[in-house]
């Protein structure tokens, strides 16, 4: 139901951007967009977090049985959402004036913060498993060094999806943040960074879903 409602709302919201839409003036479309945006926020958060809640509520699958999983999925979803916006700007924007770079700076800072939160969530996810007795700690070994999914996790999720984007974005954000220099990332960087974030977001879900299946079920 959450997915159905969010998809329907997104279609209506997208229609509000159609120029010369029948019966909708520019001011009316703007008012509707603002109204729909406020509704979309709780719906979007619900869609982002519900998969983690469903997986985390399955004690028979020890890898998924963690209260941190919902938080991890939420932060990752918001981060990949920002990445899609950054990628769309880089591919579709025809001008690179001061306003374009200023909005890019705000999005880049937001992405840096979200990646930082995601790294902390991953650390909490691993720590929780190691501090828990039973099958959870054993199941976590599949993504640690030497595990069957270790390469996908440490390279695909951590290196490509998190460390590479955050280091590149910090390279362009820090001069603007500390020394008030102009923020202007090359178009190639604006395309490569969000693609890396999206790859990491996909790999995170792939690793979590596969790891949960190959390490369970166990008796309750």
Coordinates of N, CA and C in Angstrom, one line a residue:
X1 N 0.8 -1.2 0.0 CA 0.0 0.0 0.0 C 0.9 1.3 0.0
X2 N 2.0 1.2 0.7 CA 2.8 2.4 0.7 C 3.4 2.6 -0.7
X3 N 3.9 1.6 -1.3 CA 4.4 1.7 -2.7 C 3.4 2.2 -3.6
X4 N 2.2 1.7 -3.6 CA 1.1 2.1 -4.5 C 0.8 3.6 -4.3
X5 N 0.7 4.0 -3.0 CA 0.4 5.4 -2.7 C 1.5 6.3 -3.2
X6 N 2.7 5.9 -3.0 CA 3.9 6.8 -3.3 C 4.0 6.9 -4.8
X7 N 3.8 5.8 -5.5 CA 3.9 5.8 -7.0 C 2.8 6.7 -7.6
X8 N 1.6 6.5 -7.1 CA 0.5 7.4 -7.6 C 0.8 8.9 -7.3
X9 N 1.2 9.2 -6.1 CA 1.6 10.6 -5.7 C 2.7 11.1 -6.6
X10 N 3.7 10.3 -6.9 CA 4.8 10.7 -7.8 C 4.3 11.1 -9.2
X11 N 3.4 10.3 -9.7 CA 2.9 10.5 -11.0 C 2.1 11.9 -11.1
X12 N 1.3 12.1 -10.0 CA 0.6 13.4 -10.0 C 1.5 14.6 -9.8
X13 N 2.6 14.3 -9.0 CA 3.6 15.4 -8.7 C 4.3 15.7 -10.0
X14 N 4.7 14.7 -10.8 CA 5.4 14.9 -12.1 C 4.5 15.7 -13.0
X15 N 3.2 15.4 -13.0 CA 2.3 16.1 -13.9 C 2.2 17.6 -13.6
X16 N 2.5 18.0 -12.4 CA 2.5 19.4 -12.0 C 3.6 20.1 -12.7
X17 N 4.6 19.5 -13.3 CA 5.7 20.1 -14.0 C 5.4 20.2 -15.5
X18 N 4.3 19.7 -15.9 CA 4.0 19.7 -17.4 C 3.5 21.1 -17.7
X19 N 4.2 21.8 -18.6 CA 3.8 23.1 -19.0 C 2.5 23.1 -19.9
X20 N 1.7 24.1 -19.7 CA 0.4 24.2 -20.5 C -0.5 23.0 -20.2
X21 N -0.4 22.5 -19.0 CA -1.3 21.4 -18.6 C -2.7 22.0 -18.5
X22 N -3.7 21.2 -19.1 CA -5.1 21.7 -19.1 C -5.7 22.1 -17.8
X23 N -6.1 23.3 -17.6 CA -6.7 23.8 -16.4 C -5.8 24.1 -15.3
X24 N -4.5 24.1 -15.5 CA -3.5 24.4 -14.5 C -2.6 25.5 -14.9
X25 N -2.8 26.7 -14.2 CA -1.9 27.8 -14.4 C -0.6 27.5 -13.7
X26 N 0.4 28.4 -13.9 CA 1.7 28.3 -13.3 C 1.6 28.4 -11.8
X27 N 0.8 29.3 -11.3 CA 0.7 29.5 -9.8 C 0.0 28.3 -9.2
X28 N -1.0 27.8 -9.9 CA -1.7 26.6 -9.4 C -0.8 25.4 -9.3
X29 N 0.0 25.2 -10.4 CA 0.9 24.1 -10.4 C 1.9 24.2 -9.2
X30 N 2.4 25.4 -9.0 CA 3.4 25.6 -7.9 C 2.7 25.3 -6.6
X31 N 1.5 25.7 -6.4 CA 0.8 25.5 -5.1 C 0.6 24.0 -4.9
X32 N 0.2 23.3 -5.9 CA 0.0 21.8 -5.8 C 1.3 21.1 -5.6
X33 N 2.4 21.5 -6.2 CA 3.7 20.9 -6.0 C 4.1 21.0 -4.5
X34 N 3.9 22.2 -4.0 CA 4.2 22.4 -2.5 C 3.4 21.5 -1.6
X35 N 2.1 21.5 -1.9 CA 1.2 20.6 -1.1 C 1.6 19.1 -1.2
X36 N 1.8 18.7 -2.4 CA 2.2 17.3 -2.7 C 3.5 16.9 -2.1
X37 N 4.5 17.9 -2.1 CA 5.8 17.6 -1.5 C 5.7 17.3 0.0
X38 N 4.9 18.0 0.7 CA 4.7 17.7 2.1 C 4.1 16.4 2.4
X39 N 3.2 15.9 1.5 CA 2.7 14.6 1.7 C 3.7 13.5 1.3
X40 N 4.5 13.8 0.3 CA 5.5 12.9 -0.2 C 6.6 12.6 0.8
X41 N 6.9 13.5 1.7 CA 8.0 13.3 2.7 C 7.8 12.1 3.6
X42 N 6.6 12.1 4.3 CA 6.4 10.9 5.2 C 6.2 9.6 4.4
X43 N 5.6 9.7 3.2 CA 5.4 8.5 2.4 C 6.8 8.0 1.9
X44 N 7.7 8.9 1.5 CA 9.0 8.5 1.0 C 9.8 7.9 2.1
X45 N 9.8 8.4 3.3 CA 10.5 7.8 4.4 C 9.9 6.4 4.7
X46 N 8.6 6.3 4.7 CA 8.0 5.0 4.9 C 8.4 3.9 3.9
X47 N 8.5 4.3 2.6 CA 8.9 3.4 1.6 C 10.4 3.0 1.8
X48 N 11.2 4.0 2.2 CA 12.6 3.8 2.4 C 12.9 2.8 3.5
X49 N 12.1 2.9 4.6 CA 12.4 2.2 5.8 C 11.7 0.9 6.0
X50 N 10.6 0.7 5.3 CA 9.7 -0.5 5.6 C 10.4 -1.8 5.2
X51 N 11.3 -1.8 4.2 CA 11.9 -3.1 3.8 C 12.9 -3.5 5.0
X52 N 13.6 -2.6 5.5 CA 14.5 -2.9 6.6 C 13.7 -3.4 7.9
X53 N 12.5 -2.9 8.1 CA 11.7 -3.3 9.2 C 11.2 -4.7 9.0
X54 N 10.8 -5.0 7.8 CA 10.3 -6.4 7.4 C 11.4 -7.4 7.6
X55 N 12.6 -7.1 7.0 CA 13.7 -8.0 7.1 C 14.1 -8.2 8.5
X56 N 14.2 -7.1 9.3 CA 14.7 -7.2 10.6 C 13.8 -7.9 11.6
X57 N 12.5 -8.1 11.2 CA 11.6 -8.8 12.0 C 11.5 -10.3 11.8
X58 N 12.5 -10.8 11.1 CA 12.6 -12.3 10.8 C 13.7 -12.9 11.6
X59 N 13.4 -13.4 12.8 CA 14.4 -14.1 13.6 C 15.0 -15.3 13.0
X60 N 14.3 -16.0 12.1 CA 14.8 -17.2 11.5 C 15.9 -16.9 10.5
X61 N 16.1 -15.7 10.1 CA 17.2 -15.3 9.2 C 18.1 -14.4 10.0
X62 N 19.2 -15.0 10.6 CA 20.0 -14.2 11.6 C 20.7 -13.0 11.0
X63 N 21.1 -13.0 9.8 CA 21.7 -11.8 9.2 C 20.8 -10.6 9.2
X64 N 19.5 -10.9 8.9 CA 18.6 -9.8 8.9 C 18.1 -9.3 10.2
X65 N 18.2 -10.2 11.2 CA 17.6 -9.9 12.5 C 18.4 -8.9 13.3
X66 N 18.3 -7.6 12.9 CA 19.0 -6.5 13.5 C 18.1 -5.3 13.5
X67 N 18.0 -4.5 14.6 CA 17.2 -3.3 14.6 C 17.9 -2.2 13.8
X68 N 19.2 -2.3 13.5 CA 19.9 -1.3 12.8 C 19.6 -1.3 11.3
X69 N 19.1 -2.4 10.8 CA 18.9 -2.6 9.4 C 17.9 -1.6 8.8
X70 N 16.9 -1.2 9.5 CA 15.9 -0.2 9.0 C 16.6 1.1 8.9
X71 N 17.4 1.5 9.9 CA 18.1 2.8 9.8 C 19.1 2.8 8.6
X72 N 19.8 1.7 8.4 CA 20.8 1.6 7.3 C 20.1 1.8 6.0
X73 N 18.9 1.1 5.8 CA 18.2 1.2 4.6 C 17.7 2.6 4.4
X74 N 17.2 3.3 5.4 CA 16.7 4.6 5.3 C 17.8 5.6 4.9
X75 N 18.9 5.6 5.6 CA 20.0 6.5 5.2 C 20.5 6.3 3.8
X76 N 20.7 5.0 3.4 CA 21.1 4.7 2.1 C 20.1 5.1 1.0
X77 N 18.8 5.0 1.3 CA 17.8 5.5 0.4 C 17.8 7.0 0.2
X78 N 18.0 7.7 1.2 CA 18.1 9.2 1.1 C 19.3 9.6 0.3
X79 N 20.5 8.9 0.6 CA 21.7 9.2 -0.1 C 21.6 8.9 -1.6
X80 N 21.0 7.8 -1.9 CA 20.9 7.5 -3.4 C 19.9 8.4 -4.0
X81 N 18.9 8.9 -3.3 CA 18.0 9.9 -3.8 C 18.7 11.2 -4.2
X82 N 19.5 11.6 -3.3 CA 20.3 12.8 -3.6 C 21.2 12.6 -4.8
X83 N 21.8 11.3 -4.9 CA 22.6 11.0 -6.0 C 21.9 11.1 -7.3
X84 N 20.6 10.6 -7.4 CA 19.8 10.7 -8.6 C 19.6 12.2 -9.0
X85 N 19.4 13.0 -8.0 CA 19.2 14.5 -8.3 C 20.5 15.1 -8.8
X86 N 21.6 14.7 -8.3 CA 22.9 15.2 -8.8 C 23.2 14.7 -10.2
X87 N 22.8 13.5 -10.4 CA 23.1 12.9 -11.8 C 22.1 13.6 -12.8
X88 N 20.9 13.8 -12.4 CA 19.9 14.4 -13.3 C 20.4 15.9 -13.7
X89 N 20.9 16.6 -12.6 CA 21.4 17.9 -12.9 C 22.5 17.9 -13.9
X90 N 23.5 17.0 -13.7 CA 24.7 16.9 -14.5 C 24.3 16.6 -16.0
X91 N 23.3 15.7 -16.1 CA 23.0 15.3 -17.5 C 22.0 16.2 -18.2
X92 N 21.1 16.9 -17.5 CA 20.0 17.6 -18.1 C 20.2 19.2 -18.0
X93 N 21.0 19.6 -17.0 CA 21.1 21.1 -16.9 C 22.0 21.7 -18.0
X94 N 21.5 22.7 -18.7 CA 22.2 23.3 -19.8 C 23.1 24.4 -19.4
X95 N 22.9 25.0 -18.2 CA 23.7 26.1 -17.8 C 24.5 25.8 -16.5
X96 N 25.6 26.5 -16.3 CA 26.4 26.2 -15.1 C 26.7 27.6 -14.5
X97 N 25.7 28.4 -14.2 CA 25.9 29.7 -13.6 C 26.1 29.5 -12.1
X98 N 26.1 30.7 -11.4 CA 26.4 30.7 -10.0 C 25.3 29.9 -9.2
X99 N 24.1 30.1 -9.6 CA 23.0 29.4 -8.9 C 23.1 27.9 -9.0
X100 N 23.5 27.5 -10.2 CA 23.7 26.0 -10.4 C 24.7 25.4 -9.5
X101 N 25.9 26.1 -9.4 CA 27.0 25.6 -8.6 C 26.6 25.7 -7.1
X102 N 25.8 26.7 -6.7 CA 25.5 26.9 -5.3 C 24.5 25.7 -4.9
X103 N 23.6 25.4 -5.7 CA 22.7 24.3 -5.4 C 23.5 23.0 -5.4
X104 N 24.4 22.8 -6.3 CA 25.3 21.7 -6.4 C 26.1 21.5 -5.1
X105 N 26.6 22.7 -4.5 CA 27.3 22.6 -3.3 C 26.4 22.1 -2.1
X106 N 25.2 22.6 -2.1 CA 24.3 22.2 -1.0 C 24.0 20.7 -1.1
X107 N 23.8 20.2 -2.3 CA 23.5 18.8 -2.5 C 24.7 17.9 -2.2
X108 N 25.9 18.4 -2.5 CA 27.2 17.7 -2.2 C 27.4 17.6 -0.7
X109 N 27.2 18.7 0.0 CA 27.3 18.7 1.4 C 26.3 17.7 2.1
X110 N 25.1 17.8 1.6 CA 24.1 16.8 2.1 C 24.5 15.4 1.8
X111 N 25.1 15.1 0.7 CA 25.5 13.7 0.4 C 26.7 13.3 1.2
X112 N 27.6 14.2 1.5 CA 28.7 13.9 2.4 C 28.2 13.5 3.8
X113 N 27.2 14.3 4.3 CA 26.7 14.0 5.6 C 26.0 12.7 5.6
X114 N 25.2 12.4 4.6 CA 24.4 11.2 4.5 C 25.4 10.0 4.4
X115 N 26.4 10.1 3.6 CA 27.4 9.0 3.5 C 28.1 8.8 4.9
X116 N 28.4 9.8 5.6 CA 28.9 9.7 6.9 C 28.0 8.9 7.9
X117 N 26.7 9.3 7.8 CA 25.7 8.6 8.6 C 25.6 7.1 8.2
X118 N 25.7 6.8 6.9 CA 25.6 5.5 6.4 C 26.8 4.6 6.9
X119 N 28.0 5.2 6.9 CA 29.2 4.5 7.4 C 29.0 4.2 8.9
X120 N 28.4 5.1 9.6 CA 28.2 4.8 11.1 C 27.1 3.8 11.2
X121 N 26.1 3.8 10.4 CA 25.1 2.7 10.4 C 25.6 1.4 10.1
X122 N 26.5 1.3 9.1 CA 27.2 0.0 8.8 C 28.0 -0.5 10.0
X123 N 28.7 0.5 10.6 CA 29.5 0.1 11.8 C 28.7 -0.4 12.9
X124 N 27.5 0.2 13.2 CA 26.6 -0.2 14.2 C 26.0 -1.6 13.9
X125 N 25.7 -1.8 12.6 CA 25.2 -3.0 12.1 C 26.1 -4.2 12.4
X126 N 27.4 -4.0 12.1 CA 28.4 -5.0 12.3 C 28.7 -5.2 13.8
X127 N 28.7 -4.1 14.6 CA 29.0 -4.2 16.0 C 27.8 -4.9 16.7
X128 N 26.6 -4.6 16.3 CA 25.4 -5.3 16.9 C 25.5 -6.8 16.8
X129 N 25.9 -7.2 15.6 CA 26.0 -8.7 15.3 C 27.1 -9.3 16.2
X130 N 28.2 -8.6 16.4 CA 29.3 -9.2 17.2 C 29.0 -9.2 18.6
X131 N 28.1 -8.3 19.1 CA 27.8 -8.2 20.5 C 26.6 -9.1 20.8
X132 N 26.0 -9.8 19.8 CA 24.9 -10.6 20.0 C 25.3 -12.1 19.9
X133 N 24.8 -12.9 20.8 CA 25.1 -14.3 20.9 C 24.2 -15.0 19.9
X134 N 24.7 -16.2 19.5 CA 23.9 -17.0 18.6 C 24.3 -16.9 17.1
X135 N 23.3 -17.1 16.2 CA 23.6 -17.2 14.8 C 23.8 -15.9 14.1
X136 N 23.5 -14.7 14.8 CA 23.7 -13.4 14.2 C 25.2 -13.1 13.9
X137 N 26.0 -13.4 14.9 CA 27.4 -13.2 14.8 C 28.0 -14.1 13.7
X138 N 27.6 -15.3 13.7 CA 28.1 -16.2 12.7 C 27.7 -15.8 11.3
X139 N 26.5 -15.4 11.1 CA 25.9 -15.0 9.8 C 26.7 -13.8 9.3
X140 N 27.1 -12.9 10.2 CA 27.8 -11.7 9.8 C 29.2 -12.0 9.1
X141 N 29.7 -13.2 9.4 CA 31.0 -13.5 8.8 C 31.0 -13.6 7.3
X142 N 29.9 -13.7 6.7 CA 29.8 -13.9 5.2 C 30.2 -12.6 4.5
X143 N 30.1 -11.4 5.2 CA 30.5 -10.2 4.6 C 31.8 -9.6 5.1
X144 N 32.4 -10.3 6.1 CA 33.7 -9.8 6.6 C 34.8 -10.4 5.8
X145 N 36.0 -10.1 6.1 CA 37.2 -10.5 5.3 C 37.2 -12.1 5.3
X146 N 37.3 -12.6 4.1 CA 37.3 -14.0 3.9 C 35.9 -14.7 3.7
X147 N 34.8 -13.9 3.8 CA 33.5 -14.4 3.6 C 33.2 -14.4 2.1
X148 N 32.1 -15.2 1.8 CA 31.7 -15.3 0.4 C 31.2 -14.0 -0.3
X149 N 30.8 -13.1 0.5 CA 30.3 -11.8 0.0 C 31.2 -10.7 0.4
X150 N 32.4 -11.0 0.9 CA 33.3 -9.9 1.4 C 33.7 -9.0 0.3
X151 N 34.0 -9.5 -0.9 CA 34.4 -8.6 -2.0 C 33.3 -7.7 -2.4
X152 N 32.1 -8.2 -2.5 CA 31.0 -7.4 -2.9 C 30.7 -6.3 -1.9
X153 N 30.9 -6.6 -0.6 CA 30.6 -5.7 0.4 C 31.7 -4.6 0.6
X154 N 32.9 -5.0 0.7 CA 34.0 -4.1 0.9 C 34.4 -3.3 -0.3
X155 N 34.3 -3.9 -1.5 CA 34.6 -3.1 -2.7 C 33.4 -2.4 -3.2
X156 N 32.3 -3.2 -3.4 CA 31.1 -2.6 -4.1 C 30.4 -1.6 -3.2
X157 N 30.2 -1.9 -1.9 CA 29.5 -1.0 -1.0 C 30.4 0.0 -0.4
X158 N 31.4 -0.4 0.3 CA 32.2 0.5 1.1 C 33.2 1.4 0.2
X159 N 34.0 0.7 -0.6 CA 35.0 1.5 -1.4 C 34.3 2.3 -2.5
X160 N 33.5 1.6 -3.4 CA 32.9 2.3 -4.6 C 31.8 3.2 -4.1
X161 N 30.9 2.7 -3.3 CA 29.7 3.4 -3.0 C 29.8 4.4 -1.9
X162 N 30.8 4.3 -1.1 CA 30.9 5.3 0.1 C 32.2 6.1 0.1
X163 N 33.3 5.4 0.2 CA 34.6 6.1 0.3 C 35.0 6.9 -0.9
X164 N 34.9 6.4 -2.1 CA 35.2 7.1 -3.3 C 34.3 8.4 -3.4
X165 N 33.0 8.3 -3.3 CA 32.2 9.5 -3.4 C 32.5 10.5 -2.4
X166 N 32.6 10.1 -1.1 CA 32.8 11.1 0.0 C 34.2 11.8 -0.1
X167 N 35.2 11.1 -0.5 CA 36.5 11.7 -0.7 C 36.5 12.7 -1.8
X168 N 35.9 12.3 -2.9 CA 35.9 13.3 -4.1 C 35.0 14.5 -3.7
X169 N 33.9 14.3 -3.1 CA 33.1 15.4 -2.8 C 33.7 16.3 -1.7
X170 N 34.4 15.7 -0.8 CA 35.1 16.6 0.2 C 36.2 17.4 -0.4
X171 N 36.8 16.9 -1.5 CA 37.9 17.6 -2.2 C 37.4 18.9 -2.8
X172 N 36.1 18.9 -3.2 CA 35.5 20.1 -3.8 C 34.7 20.9 -2.7
X173 N 34.3 20.3 -1.7 CA 33.4 21.0 -0.7 C 34.3 21.7 0.3
X174 N 35.4 21.2 0.8 CA 36.2 21.8 1.8 C 36.7 23.2 1.5
X175 N 37.2 23.4 0.3 CA 37.6 24.8 0.0 C 36.5 25.8 0.1
X176 N 35.3 25.4 -0.3 CA 34.1 26.3 -0.2 C 33.7 26.5 1.2
X177 N 33.8 25.4 2.0 CA 33.4 25.4 3.4 C 34.3 26.2 4.3
X178 N 35.6 26.0 4.1 CA 36.6 26.7 5.0 C 37.1 28.0 4.5
X179 N 37.3 28.1 3.2 CA 37.9 29.3 2.6 C 37.0 30.2 1.8
X180 N 35.7 29.8 1.7 CA 34.7 30.5 0.9 C 35.1 30.7 -0.6
X181 N 35.7 29.7 -1.1 CA 36.1 29.7 -2.5 C 34.9 29.2 -3.3
X182 N 34.9 29.5 -4.6 CA 33.7 29.1 -5.5 C 33.7 27.6 -5.6
X183 N 32.5 27.0 -5.6 CA 32.3 25.6 -5.7 C 32.0 25.3 -7.2
X184 N 32.8 24.6 -7.9 CA 32.6 24.3 -9.3 C 33.2 22.9 -9.6
X185 N 32.5 21.9 -9.5 CA 33.0 20.5 -9.8 C 32.9 20.3 -11.3
X186 N 33.9 19.6 -11.9 CA 33.8 19.3 -13.4 C 32.6 18.4 -13.7
X187 N 32.1 18.5 -14.9 CA 30.9 17.8 -15.3 C 31.1 16.3 -15.1
X188 N 32.3 15.8 -15.5 CA 32.7 14.4 -15.3 C 32.5 13.9 -13.9
X189 N 33.0 14.7 -13.0 CA 32.9 14.4 -11.5 C 31.4 14.4 -11.1
X190 N 30.7 15.3 -11.6 CA 29.3 15.4 -11.3 C 28.5 14.2 -11.7
X191 N 29.0 13.5 -12.8 CA 28.4 12.3 -13.3 C 28.9 11.0 -12.6
X192 N 30.2 11.0 -12.4 CA 30.9 9.8 -11.8 C 30.5 9.6 -10.4
X193 N 30.4 10.6 -9.6 CA 30.2 10.5 -8.1 C 28.8 9.9 -7.9
X194 N 27.7 10.5 -8.4 CA 26.4 9.9 -8.1 C 26.2 8.5 -8.7
X195 N 26.9 8.2 -9.8 CA 26.8 6.8 -10.3 C 27.4 5.8 -9.3
X196 N 28.6 6.2 -8.7 CA 29.2 5.4 -7.7 C 28.3 5.2 -6.5
X197 N 27.6 6.3 -6.1 CA 26.7 6.2 -5.0 C 25.6 5.2 -5.3
X198 N 25.0 5.3 -6.5 CA 23.9 4.4 -6.9 C 24.4 2.9 -7.0
X199 N 25.6 2.7 -7.5 CA 26.2 1.4 -7.5 C 26.3 0.8 -6.1
X200 N 26.8 1.7 -5.2 CA 26.9 1.2 -3.8 C 25.6 0.9 -3.1
X201 N 24.6 1.8 -3.4 CA 23.2 1.5 -2.9 C 22.6 0.2 -3.4
X202 N 22.8 -0.1 -4.7 CA 22.4 -1.4 -5.2 C 23.1 -2.6 -4.6
X203 N 24.4 -2.4 -4.5 CA 25.3 -3.5 -3.9 C 24.9 -3.8 -2.4
X204 N 24.6 -2.7 -1.7 CA 24.2 -2.9 -0.3 C 23.0 -3.7 -0.2
X205 N 22.0 -3.5 -1.0 CA 20.7 -4.2 -1.0 C 21.0 -5.7 -1.5
X206 N 21.8 -5.8 -2.5 CA 22.1 -7.1 -3.0 C 22.8 -8.0 -1.9
X207 N 23.8 -7.4 -1.3 CA 24.6 -8.1 -0.3 C 23.7 -8.5 0.9
X208 N 22.8 -7.6 1.4 CA 22.0 -7.8 2.5 C 21.0 -9.0 2.2
X209 N 20.3 -8.9 1.0 CA 19.3 -9.9 0.7 C 19.9 -11.2 0.5
X210 N 21.1 -11.3 -0.3 CA 21.7 -12.6 -0.5 C 22.3 -13.2 0.8
X211 N 22.9 -12.3 1.6 CA 23.5 -12.8 2.8 C 22.5 -13.4 3.7
X212 N 21.3 -12.8 3.8 CA 20.2 -13.3 4.6 C 19.7 -14.7 4.2
X213 N 19.8 -14.9 2.9 CA 19.3 -16.2 2.3 C 20.3 -17.3 2.5
X214 N 21.6 -17.0 2.3 CA 22.5 -18.1 2.4 C 23.0 -18.4 3.8
X215 N 22.5 -17.6 4.8 CA 22.9 -17.9 6.2 C 21.7 -18.3 7.0
X216 N 20.6 -18.6 6.4 CA 19.4 -19.1 7.2 C 18.6 -20.1 6.3
X217 N 17.5 -20.6 6.9 CA 16.9 -20.2 8.2 C 17.5 -21.0 9.3
X218 N 17.2 -20.6 10.5 CA 17.6 -21.3 11.7 C 16.4 -21.5 12.5
X219 N 16.5 -22.4 13.5 CA 15.4 -22.7 14.4 C 15.1 -21.5 15.3
X220 N 13.8 -21.4 15.6 CA 13.4 -20.3 16.5 C 13.2 -20.8 17.9

